[in-house]
Amino acid sequence: MKPSVERLIAEHVALSRRYFLSLGAAGVAALKTLSLQAEDSIEEPALREAIEKLEPWLTPLADFRDVSRGKPIPHSLSDEKKAEVGMTRDTWKLEVLKDPEKPARVRNEFKKSDNTAFDFAALMKLAEKHAVRFPKVMTCLNIGCPLGMGIWEGVPLRELIWLAQPTEDLRRVFYYGYHNEEPSQMFRSSMPVGRILEDPFDLPPVILCYKLNGQWLSSERGGPVRIVVPEAYGFKSIKWLSHLFLSNLHSANDTYAGGNNDVDSPLKSFAATLSHPSTVKPGQPIAVTGYAQAGISSVSKVQVFIHNNEAPLVSGDKYFSEAPWVDAKILPPPVSWGGDLPEDRLPPGTLGFDAAGQPKTWPLRLSKVHWAILLPGLPAGKYTLRSRTIDEKGHAQPMPRPFRKSGHAAIEQVSIEVKA
Ligand SMILES: Nc1nc2c(c(=O)[nH]1)N[C@H]1C(S)=C(S)[C@@H](COP(=O)(O)O)O[C@H]1N2
Ligand SMILES: [Mo]
């Protein structure tokens, strides 16, 4: 058995006992009828198996989901072509320019035309002094499930901004990446300059990212260099970065604004299942595992609510806030982080972790966390299982920001049938 499973199971013993006790008399009865001591419940093969099969905390590099645009998709170009257009570490060039339409006042531009464009060697020079690493889940605003969980490494973008020596009239920075020299394929994003220059509320900085999970950023993930905005949805984290503009614009000019997206919305918290039985026998305990995305307000609890489809629901209670939710167990930090980290070790100094490589808080904000629960057996019938997060401010999903175009937070529901 994997060592991490031992730890998860040890934690689970406590969980099961607390869960059954929390059900009061009914729970004690359930324990007896199922002759399921809390300690035995972790030997329940279904739960043991489900926890053993959980995905690693960090996503293996080959398992990141790809939502790249472009025809052809830039990362599918030949190596020769990539070298020609600056998509390799040796050939990468970043132009840092005044916005031609609404220019900020800037002393230094970095341009290809006069051979001053910023290159990878210059980035590595900055990295010697300023490199940072932090965990972040990459999530598309428009896709329910995260694309991958990584440790992203880079140089704070402000270091580059200061090299340009802006003096006045700088309100926003916008940027785009290589897009086949085809204006219609350009994918642009932007940030208020204040967020780049200073990190509010202990957020990691906005970075020029060149490594993921301890390895050079691949072309698939936007290498050699992409922007990563810690608290934002994926569309702010532009891949194959090639151009950066210092602007006096006061509002967002993101490509994503065109799709009715709320482009100022930080990551939300939500829960989802990873495994559950689709059918179980009457009285057979139900093992469920899942993950939660810890958004800007993190996660204090994950809860589940299993409901017989024949039974009434409180009418008008569209977020099921009156329902008998029960707490699932948020699983502890894993023994192995996964994600193809060299030697399975977190890069030293990763933000959010102490010198011994242990997380300072758990869950970690802007990351994933896993959860599990063994529900007591139920009578025959068709059921709906729902899961939700409660954030650190006490908001239950999908609150406090329920609108779809500001990111996914709808309450997940899955079907489970109990039959002989
Ligand atoms: N150059 C470029 N950068 C881009 C995009 C793009 O189409 N082109 N898509 C964005 C969107 S919408 C998302 S969700 C993330 C996805 O990052 P990933 O492909 O590394 O998972 O990349 C962002 N960066
Ligand atoms: Mo996206």
Short mmCIF file of C-alpha atoms and ligand atoms in Angstrom, two decimals:
data_model
loop_
_atom_site.label_atom_id
_atom_site.label_comp_id
_atom_site.label_asym_id
_atom_site.label_seq_id
_atom_site.Cartn_x
_atom_site.Cartn_y
_atom_site.Cartn_z
CA MET A 1 0.00 0.00 0.00
CA LYS A 2 1.22 3.51 -0.74
CA PRO A 3 2.39 5.29 2.43
CA SER A 4 0.01 8.16 1.72
CA VAL A 5 -2.88 5.73 1.91
CA GLU A 6 -1.86 4.64 5.41
CA ARG A 7 -2.02 8.25 6.48
CA LEU A 8 -5.34 8.86 4.79
CA ILE A 9 -6.81 5.77 6.37
CA ALA A 10 -5.55 6.69 9.82
CA GLU A 11 -7.30 10.02 9.41
CA HIS A 12 -10.34 8.25 8.15
CA VAL A 13 -10.76 6.21 11.33
CA ALA A 14 -11.37 9.45 13.18
CA LEU A 15 -13.70 10.61 10.46
CA SER A 16 -15.89 7.51 10.52
CA ARG A 17 -16.26 7.54 14.28
CA ARG A 18 -17.20 11.20 14.26
CA TYR A 19 -19.58 10.73 11.35
CA PHE A 20 -21.56 7.91 12.93
CA LEU A 21 -21.63 9.60 16.31
CA SER A 22 -22.85 12.80 14.67
CA LEU A 23 -25.93 10.92 13.55
CA GLY A 24 -26.90 10.43 17.19
CA ALA A 25 -29.20 7.52 18.05
CA ALA A 26 -29.80 6.74 14.40
CA GLY A 27 -26.07 6.58 13.83
CA VAL A 28 -25.53 4.21 16.71
CA ALA A 29 -28.33 2.04 15.36
CA ALA A 30 -26.84 2.18 11.88
CA LEU A 31 -23.51 1.15 13.33
CA LYS A 32 -25.13 -1.85 15.02
CA THR A 33 -27.31 -3.01 12.15
CA LEU A 34 -24.40 -2.79 9.78
CA SER A 35 -22.15 -4.23 12.50
CA LEU A 36 -19.74 -1.61 11.32
CA GLN A 37 -17.36 -0.38 13.96
CA ALA A 38 -15.76 2.89 12.93
CA GLU A 39 -12.37 1.16 12.82
CA ASP A 40 -13.78 -1.58 10.62
CA SER A 41 -15.38 0.87 8.25
CA ILE A 42 -12.02 1.86 6.83
CA GLU A 43 -11.52 -1.77 5.97
CA GLU A 44 -14.60 -1.37 3.84
CA PRO A 45 -12.93 -2.37 0.58
CA ALA A 46 -14.88 0.19 -1.43
CA LEU A 47 -13.56 3.13 0.61
CA ARG A 48 -10.03 1.80 0.90
CA GLU A 49 -9.92 1.29 -2.84
CA ALA A 50 -11.39 4.70 -3.61
CA ILE A 51 -8.85 6.52 -1.42
CA GLU A 52 -6.00 4.48 -2.91
CA LYS A 53 -7.08 5.48 -6.39
CA LEU A 54 -7.31 9.23 -5.73
CA GLU A 55 -5.43 11.41 -8.17
CA PRO A 56 -2.17 12.92 -6.85
CA TRP A 57 -2.33 16.44 -5.39
CA LEU A 58 -0.17 17.82 -8.21
CA THR A 59 -1.20 16.89 -11.73
CA PRO A 60 1.32 14.80 -13.68
CA LEU A 61 2.57 17.00 -16.54
CA ALA A 62 1.06 14.78 -19.23
CA ASP A 63 -2.36 14.92 -17.55
CA PHE A 64 -2.91 18.69 -17.72
CA ARG A 65 -5.87 19.49 -19.90
CA ASP A 66 -5.25 21.70 -22.87
CA VAL A 67 -7.62 24.40 -24.06
CA SER A 68 -5.20 26.13 -26.42
CA ARG A 69 -6.56 28.18 -29.27
CA GLY A 70 -4.92 28.76 -32.65
CA LYS A 71 -4.81 27.18 -36.09
CA PRO A 72 -2.39 25.50 -35.94
CA ILE A 73 -2.19 25.39 -32.15
CA PRO A 74 1.18 27.05 -31.50
CA HIS A 75 2.52 24.14 -29.43
CA SER A 76 1.98 21.78 -32.36
CA LEU A 77 4.39 23.68 -34.64
CA SER A 78 7.62 21.97 -35.69
CA ASP A 79 10.76 22.59 -33.65
CA GLU A 80 12.22 24.62 -36.55
CA LYS A 81 9.17 26.82 -36.71
CA LYS A 82 9.13 27.26 -32.92
CA ALA A 83 12.75 28.40 -33.05
CA GLU A 84 11.94 30.77 -35.90
CA VAL A 85 9.06 32.46 -34.02
CA GLY A 86 10.71 32.62 -30.59
CA MET A 87 8.93 29.71 -28.94
CA THR A 88 12.11 28.13 -27.55
CA ARG A 89 14.24 29.27 -24.62
CA ASP A 90 17.11 30.10 -27.00
CA THR A 91 15.03 32.24 -29.31
CA TRP A 92 12.40 33.74 -27.00
CA LYS A 93 12.00 37.51 -27.23
CA LEU A 94 9.54 39.64 -25.32
CA GLU A 95 8.73 43.14 -26.52
CA VAL A 96 7.75 45.62 -23.82
CA LEU A 97 6.14 48.65 -25.40
CA LYS A 98 4.02 51.71 -24.73
CA ASP A 99 0.43 51.17 -25.75
CA PRO A 100 0.39 53.03 -29.10
CA GLU A 101 -3.20 54.20 -28.49
CA LYS A 102 -3.09 55.13 -24.82
CA PRO A 103 0.60 55.30 -23.98
CA ALA A 104 1.96 55.30 -20.48
CA ARG A 105 5.06 57.45 -20.02
CA VAL A 106 8.00 55.06 -20.07
CA ARG A 107 11.75 55.63 -20.38
CA ASN A 108 12.77 52.20 -21.75
CA GLU A 109 11.01 50.11 -24.31
CA PHE A 110 12.29 46.65 -25.19
CA LYS A 111 11.95 46.14 -28.93
CA LYS A 112 13.00 43.70 -31.57
CA SER A 113 13.57 46.55 -34.05
CA ASP A 114 16.48 48.02 -32.08
CA ASN A 115 17.64 44.71 -30.66
CA THR A 116 16.62 45.50 -27.11
CA ALA A 117 13.84 42.91 -26.74
CA PHE A 118 13.94 41.05 -23.41
CA ASP A 119 15.28 37.50 -23.73
CA PHE A 120 15.50 34.29 -21.71
CA ALA A 121 19.04 34.98 -20.49
CA ALA A 122 17.85 38.31 -19.08
CA LEU A 123 14.91 36.53 -17.45
CA MET A 124 17.24 33.98 -15.84
CA LYS A 125 19.39 36.86 -14.58
CA LEU A 126 16.33 38.28 -12.80
CA ALA A 127 15.42 34.78 -11.60
CA GLU A 128 18.70 34.45 -9.70
CA LYS A 129 17.49 37.10 -7.32
CA HIS A 130 13.72 37.18 -7.64
CA ALA A 131 12.39 33.71 -8.57
CA VAL A 132 9.26 32.61 -6.70
CA ARG A 133 7.26 29.38 -6.72
CA PHE A 134 3.70 28.81 -5.64
CA PRO A 135 0.96 26.20 -5.93
CA LYS A 136 -2.01 27.09 -8.10
CA VAL A 137 -4.83 25.25 -9.73
CA MET A 138 -5.24 26.30 -13.38
CA THR A 139 -8.95 26.53 -14.09
CA CYS A 140 -10.82 27.82 -17.12
CA LEU A 141 -13.60 30.23 -16.24
CA ASN A 142 -15.87 28.34 -18.61
CA ILE A 143 -15.04 24.72 -17.78
CA GLY A 144 -16.30 23.06 -14.61
CA CYS A 145 -13.26 21.01 -13.80
CA PRO A 146 -9.72 22.30 -13.21
CA LEU A 147 -7.18 21.79 -16.00
CA GLY A 148 -4.38 20.90 -13.61
CA MET A 149 -2.73 21.64 -10.31
CA GLY A 150 0.89 22.78 -10.36
CA ILE A 151 3.77 24.52 -8.67
CA TRP A 152 4.44 27.46 -10.97
CA GLU A 153 7.82 29.18 -10.91
CA GLY A 154 8.72 32.55 -12.32
CA VAL A 155 9.95 36.09 -11.88
CA PRO A 156 7.49 38.69 -10.57
CA LEU A 157 6.31 40.71 -13.55
CA ARG A 158 6.96 43.95 -11.62
CA GLU A 159 10.71 43.37 -11.94
CA LEU A 160 10.36 43.71 -15.70
CA ILE A 161 7.98 46.66 -15.41
CA TRP A 162 10.54 48.53 -13.31
CA LEU A 163 13.27 47.84 -15.87
CA ALA A 164 11.09 49.74 -18.35
CA GLN A 165 11.13 52.75 -15.99
CA PRO A 166 7.55 53.96 -16.26
CA THR A 167 7.12 57.47 -14.88
CA GLU A 168 3.47 58.42 -15.28
CA ASP A 169 0.13 57.54 -16.85
CA LEU A 170 0.45 53.80 -16.26
CA ARG A 171 -2.87 52.23 -15.29
CA ARG A 172 -3.03 48.85 -16.99
CA VAL A 173 -0.73 46.31 -18.53
CA PHE A 174 -1.99 44.15 -21.36
CA TYR A 175 -0.24 41.28 -23.08
CA TYR A 176 -0.55 38.53 -25.65
CA GLY A 177 1.39 35.58 -26.97
CA TYR A 178 2.43 34.10 -30.28
CA HIS A 179 -0.65 33.64 -32.49
CA ASN A 180 0.58 32.58 -35.94
CA GLU A 181 1.07 36.23 -36.94
CA GLU A 182 -2.66 36.31 -37.50
CA PRO A 183 -4.44 39.21 -35.74
CA SER A 184 -7.75 37.32 -35.62
CA GLN A 185 -6.02 34.59 -33.57
CA MET A 186 -4.61 36.96 -30.97
CA PHE A 187 -5.61 36.09 -27.38
CA ARG A 188 -5.01 39.08 -25.11
CA SER A 189 -5.40 39.65 -21.42
CA SER A 190 -4.78 42.53 -19.03
CA MET A 191 -4.26 43.49 -15.40
CA PRO A 192 -4.46 46.70 -13.39
CA VAL A 193 -0.86 47.75 -12.83
CA GLY A 194 -1.39 48.00 -9.07
CA ARG A 195 -1.95 44.25 -8.82
CA ILE A 196 1.34 43.64 -10.60
CA LEU A 197 3.35 46.10 -8.51
CA GLU A 198 2.00 44.96 -5.14
CA ASP A 199 0.55 41.68 -3.82
CA PRO A 200 -2.59 42.25 -1.77
CA PHE A 201 -3.65 39.95 1.08
CA ASP A 202 -0.59 37.69 0.92
CA LEU A 203 -1.25 36.62 -2.64
CA PRO A 204 1.77 35.40 -4.61
CA PRO A 205 2.93 37.80 -7.33
CA VAL A 206 1.88 37.84 -10.97
CA ILE A 207 4.80 36.10 -12.67
CA LEU A 208 6.64 35.57 -15.91
CA CYS A 209 6.49 31.78 -15.53
CA TYR A 210 9.14 29.45 -16.96
CA LYS A 211 8.81 26.28 -14.82
CA LEU A 212 5.97 23.99 -13.80
CA ASN A 213 6.39 21.31 -11.13
CA GLY A 214 10.14 21.86 -11.13
CA GLN A 215 10.59 21.40 -14.89
CA TRP A 216 10.95 23.83 -17.78
CA LEU A 217 7.54 24.99 -18.92
CA SER A 218 6.60 22.89 -21.95
CA SER A 219 5.29 24.28 -25.17
CA GLU A 220 1.91 22.67 -24.36
CA ARG A 221 1.68 24.69 -21.15
CA GLY A 222 2.73 27.94 -22.84
CA GLY A 223 6.52 27.70 -22.72
CA PRO A 224 9.07 29.01 -22.86
CA VAL A 225 7.35 31.78 -20.90
CA ARG A 226 3.76 32.48 -19.93
CA ILE A 227 2.10 34.86 -17.52
CA VAL A 228 0.59 33.26 -14.42
CA VAL A 229 -1.85 35.28 -12.30
CA PRO A 230 -2.25 33.36 -9.02
CA GLU A 231 -5.83 34.25 -8.10
CA ALA A 232 -7.27 34.44 -11.61
CA TYR A 233 -8.98 32.05 -13.98
CA GLY A 234 -6.85 30.68 -16.82
CA PHE A 235 -7.58 33.38 -19.39
CA LYS A 236 -5.34 35.87 -17.55
CA SER A 237 -2.38 33.47 -17.81
CA ILE A 238 -1.29 34.07 -21.40
CA LYS A 239 0.85 31.38 -23.01
CA TRP A 240 3.79 31.81 -25.41
CA LEU A 241 4.13 35.38 -24.16
CA SER A 242 5.55 37.72 -26.81
CA HIS A 243 4.21 41.26 -26.23
CA LEU A 244 3.50 43.38 -23.19
CA PHE A 245 2.04 46.90 -23.33
CA LEU A 246 2.17 49.62 -20.71
CA SER A 247 -1.05 51.53 -21.03
CA ASN A 248 -3.05 54.44 -19.75
CA LEU A 249 -6.25 52.47 -20.36
CA HIS A 250 -8.49 52.35 -17.30
CA SER A 251 -10.46 49.23 -18.13
CA ALA A 252 -9.92 45.67 -19.29
CA ASN A 253 -9.35 44.97 -22.98
CA ASP A 254 -9.19 41.19 -22.59
CA THR A 255 -10.16 38.93 -25.48
CA TYR A 256 -12.28 37.01 -22.95
CA ALA A 257 -14.43 40.08 -22.29
CA GLY A 258 -15.96 39.40 -25.70
CA GLY A 259 -17.61 36.17 -24.54
CA ASN A 260 -19.75 37.87 -21.85
CA ASN A 261 -17.20 36.68 -19.29
CA ASP A 262 -16.74 38.50 -15.98
CA VAL A 263 -13.06 39.25 -16.45
CA ASP A 264 -12.49 40.62 -12.93
CA SER A 265 -13.62 37.50 -11.09
CA PRO A 266 -11.11 35.64 -8.89
CA LEU A 267 -11.19 31.87 -8.39
CA LYS A 268 -14.25 30.48 -6.63
CA SER A 269 -14.46 27.57 -4.23
CA PHE A 270 -16.39 24.48 -5.20
CA ALA A 271 -16.53 20.73 -4.56
CA ALA A 272 -16.96 17.82 -6.94
CA THR A 273 -16.90 14.04 -6.66
CA LEU A 274 -14.10 11.93 -8.08
CA SER A 275 -15.53 8.50 -7.30
CA HIS A 276 -18.84 7.10 -6.10
CA PRO A 277 -20.70 3.87 -6.82
CA SER A 278 -23.47 4.21 -9.39
CA THR A 279 -25.34 1.30 -7.76
CA VAL A 280 -25.07 -0.23 -4.28
CA LYS A 281 -26.98 -2.88 -2.36
CA PRO A 282 -29.51 -1.82 0.29
CA GLY A 283 -27.73 -1.21 3.58
CA GLN A 284 -24.31 -1.22 1.96
CA PRO A 285 -22.20 1.78 3.00
CA ILE A 286 -21.44 4.20 0.20
CA ALA A 287 -17.84 5.31 -0.35
CA VAL A 288 -17.44 8.71 -1.97
CA THR A 289 -14.29 10.67 -2.76
CA GLY A 290 -13.84 14.06 -4.39
CA TYR A 291 -11.82 17.23 -4.65
CA ALA A 292 -12.50 20.83 -3.84
CA GLN A 293 -11.05 23.90 -5.46
CA ALA A 294 -10.06 26.35 -2.72
CA GLY A 295 -10.82 29.72 -4.25
CA ILE A 296 -9.93 33.19 -3.06
CA SER A 297 -11.84 32.54 0.21
CA SER A 298 -10.46 28.98 0.55
CA VAL A 299 -12.49 26.09 1.97
CA SER A 300 -13.45 25.48 5.58
CA LYS A 301 -15.72 22.47 4.95
CA VAL A 302 -16.88 20.09 2.27
CA GLN A 303 -20.37 18.73 2.77
CA VAL A 304 -22.54 16.15 1.06
CA PHE A 305 -26.28 15.66 0.96
CA ILE A 306 -27.83 12.43 -0.30
CA HIS A 307 -31.48 12.63 -1.19
CA ASN A 308 -34.07 10.05 -2.20
CA ASN A 309 -35.50 11.33 -5.48
CA GLU A 310 -39.05 10.43 -4.34
CA ALA A 311 -38.81 12.56 -1.21
CA PRO A 312 -39.84 16.23 -1.31
CA LEU A 313 -37.32 19.08 -1.30
CA VAL A 314 -37.95 22.41 0.38
CA SER A 315 -39.64 24.42 -2.36
CA GLY A 316 -37.90 27.56 -3.49
CA ASP A 317 -34.66 26.53 -1.76
CA LYS A 318 -32.63 26.52 -4.95
CA TYR A 319 -29.24 26.13 -3.27
CA PHE A 320 -30.51 23.40 -0.86
CA SER A 321 -29.51 25.52 2.13
CA GLU A 322 -32.24 23.88 4.25
CA ALA A 323 -31.06 20.34 3.41
CA PRO A 324 -29.41 17.99 5.95
CA TRP A 325 -25.83 18.35 4.70
CA VAL A 326 -23.16 16.32 6.51
CA ASP A 327 -19.44 17.10 6.68
CA ALA A 328 -17.08 15.04 4.57
CA LYS A 329 -13.49 14.59 5.69
CA ILE A 330 -11.00 16.95 4.08
CA LEU A 331 -8.00 14.67 3.55
CA PRO A 332 -4.69 15.73 5.07
CA PRO A 333 -1.67 16.79 3.00
CA PRO A 334 -0.43 13.77 1.05
CA VAL A 335 2.87 12.06 1.79
CA SER A 336 3.75 12.24 -1.88
CA TRP A 337 2.84 15.38 -3.86
CA GLY A 338 2.85 13.78 -7.32
CA GLY A 339 2.99 15.95 -10.42
CA ASP A 340 6.33 14.57 -11.71
CA LEU A 341 8.25 16.72 -9.23
CA PRO A 342 11.95 15.85 -9.52
CA GLU A 343 12.68 13.43 -6.63
CA ASP A 344 9.09 13.99 -5.52
CA ARG A 345 10.32 17.06 -3.69
CA LEU A 346 8.71 20.49 -3.60
CA PRO A 347 11.07 23.16 -4.93
CA PRO A 348 12.67 24.91 -1.93
CA GLY A 349 10.96 28.09 -0.82
CA THR A 350 7.60 27.24 -2.41
CA LEU A 351 5.18 29.85 -1.05
CA GLY A 352 2.69 28.45 1.46
CA PHE A 353 5.12 25.76 2.73
CA ASP A 354 7.53 25.81 5.67
CA ALA A 355 11.23 24.96 5.60
CA ALA A 356 10.44 21.28 6.15
CA GLY A 357 8.24 21.29 3.05
CA GLN A 358 4.96 21.07 4.98
CA PRO A 359 2.04 23.36 4.15
CA LYS A 360 1.53 26.23 6.60
CA THR A 361 -2.24 25.97 6.26
CA TRP A 362 -4.49 23.28 4.85
CA PRO A 363 -6.25 23.50 2.49
CA LEU A 364 -4.01 25.91 0.64
CA ARG A 365 -5.84 28.78 -0.98
CA LEU A 366 -5.97 28.70 -4.81
CA SER A 367 -5.20 24.96 -4.76
CA LYS A 368 -7.01 21.66 -4.73
CA VAL A 369 -7.79 19.50 -1.75
CA HIS A 370 -9.29 16.00 -1.62
CA TRP A 371 -12.11 14.69 0.54
CA ALA A 372 -13.79 11.39 1.34
CA ILE A 373 -16.81 10.08 3.18
CA LEU A 374 -18.37 6.72 3.91
CA LEU A 375 -22.13 7.22 3.97
CA PRO A 376 -24.22 4.69 5.88
CA GLY A 377 -26.22 2.20 3.80
CA LEU A 378 -29.67 3.18 2.55
CA PRO A 379 -32.93 1.47 1.60
CA ALA A 380 -33.60 0.68 -2.07
CA GLY A 381 -34.34 3.69 -4.22
CA LYS A 382 -32.91 6.27 -6.57
CA TYR A 383 -30.84 8.97 -4.93
CA THR A 384 -29.07 12.20 -5.79
CA LEU A 385 -25.79 12.98 -4.09
CA ARG A 386 -24.79 16.63 -3.93
CA SER A 387 -21.54 18.10 -2.64
CA ARG A 388 -20.61 21.67 -1.76
CA THR A 389 -17.89 23.76 -0.13
CA ILE A 390 -18.30 26.21 2.70
CA ASP A 391 -15.65 28.91 2.36
CA GLU A 392 -13.73 30.54 5.19
CA LYS A 393 -16.27 33.35 5.33
CA GLY A 394 -19.07 30.80 5.84
CA HIS A 395 -20.54 31.08 2.35
CA ALA A 396 -22.02 27.85 1.00
CA GLN A 397 -21.71 27.16 -2.70
CA PRO A 398 -22.65 28.68 -5.11
CA MET A 399 -22.61 31.84 -2.99
CA PRO A 400 -21.21 34.44 -2.67
CA ARG A 401 -20.86 34.73 -6.47
CA PRO A 402 -23.39 32.41 -8.08
CA PHE A 403 -23.23 33.71 -11.67
CA ARG A 404 -21.97 31.31 -14.28
CA LYS A 405 -19.95 33.83 -16.28
CA SER A 406 -17.77 34.62 -13.27
CA GLY A 407 -16.62 30.98 -12.99
CA HIS A 408 -18.05 27.60 -12.10
CA ALA A 409 -19.53 27.12 -8.62
CA ALA A 410 -22.81 25.32 -9.32
CA ILE A 411 -23.59 22.51 -6.86
CA GLU A 412 -22.65 19.19 -8.45
CA GLN A 413 -25.19 16.39 -8.41
CA VAL A 414 -24.61 12.73 -9.23
CA SER A 415 -26.99 9.76 -9.27
CA ILE A 416 -26.71 6.69 -7.05
CA GLU A 417 -29.14 3.79 -7.22
CA VAL A 418 -29.64 1.50 -4.23
CA LYS A 419 -31.05 -1.86 -5.35
CA ALA A 420 -30.97 -5.48 -4.30
N1 LIG B 1 -1.69 32.53 -25.98
C1 LIG B 1 -2.75 32.00 -25.37
N2 LIG B 1 -2.77 31.94 -24.02
C2 LIG B 1 -3.83 31.40 -23.39
C3 LIG B 1 -4.95 30.92 -24.11
C4 LIG B 1 -4.89 31.00 -25.52
O1 LIG B 1 -5.81 30.58 -26.23
N3 LIG B 1 -3.77 31.53 -26.11
N4 LIG B 1 -6.04 30.40 -23.44
C5 LIG B 1 -6.21 30.87 -22.07
C6 LIG B 1 -7.26 30.16 -21.36
S1 LIG B 1 -8.87 30.59 -21.72
C7 LIG B 1 -6.99 29.25 -20.38
S2 LIG B 1 -8.24 28.55 -19.46
C8 LIG B 1 -5.60 28.87 -20.05
C9 LIG B 1 -5.42 27.38 -20.05
O2 LIG B 1 -4.12 27.02 -19.73
P1 LIG B 1 -3.54 25.62 -20.09
O3 LIG B 1 -3.75 25.36 -21.56
O4 LIG B 1 -2.13 25.63 -19.65
O5 LIG B 1 -4.34 24.59 -19.31
O6 LIG B 1 -4.66 29.44 -20.94
C10 LIG B 1 -4.91 30.78 -21.29
N5 LIG B 1 -3.82 31.32 -22.04
MO MO B 2 -10.29 29.43 -20.40
#
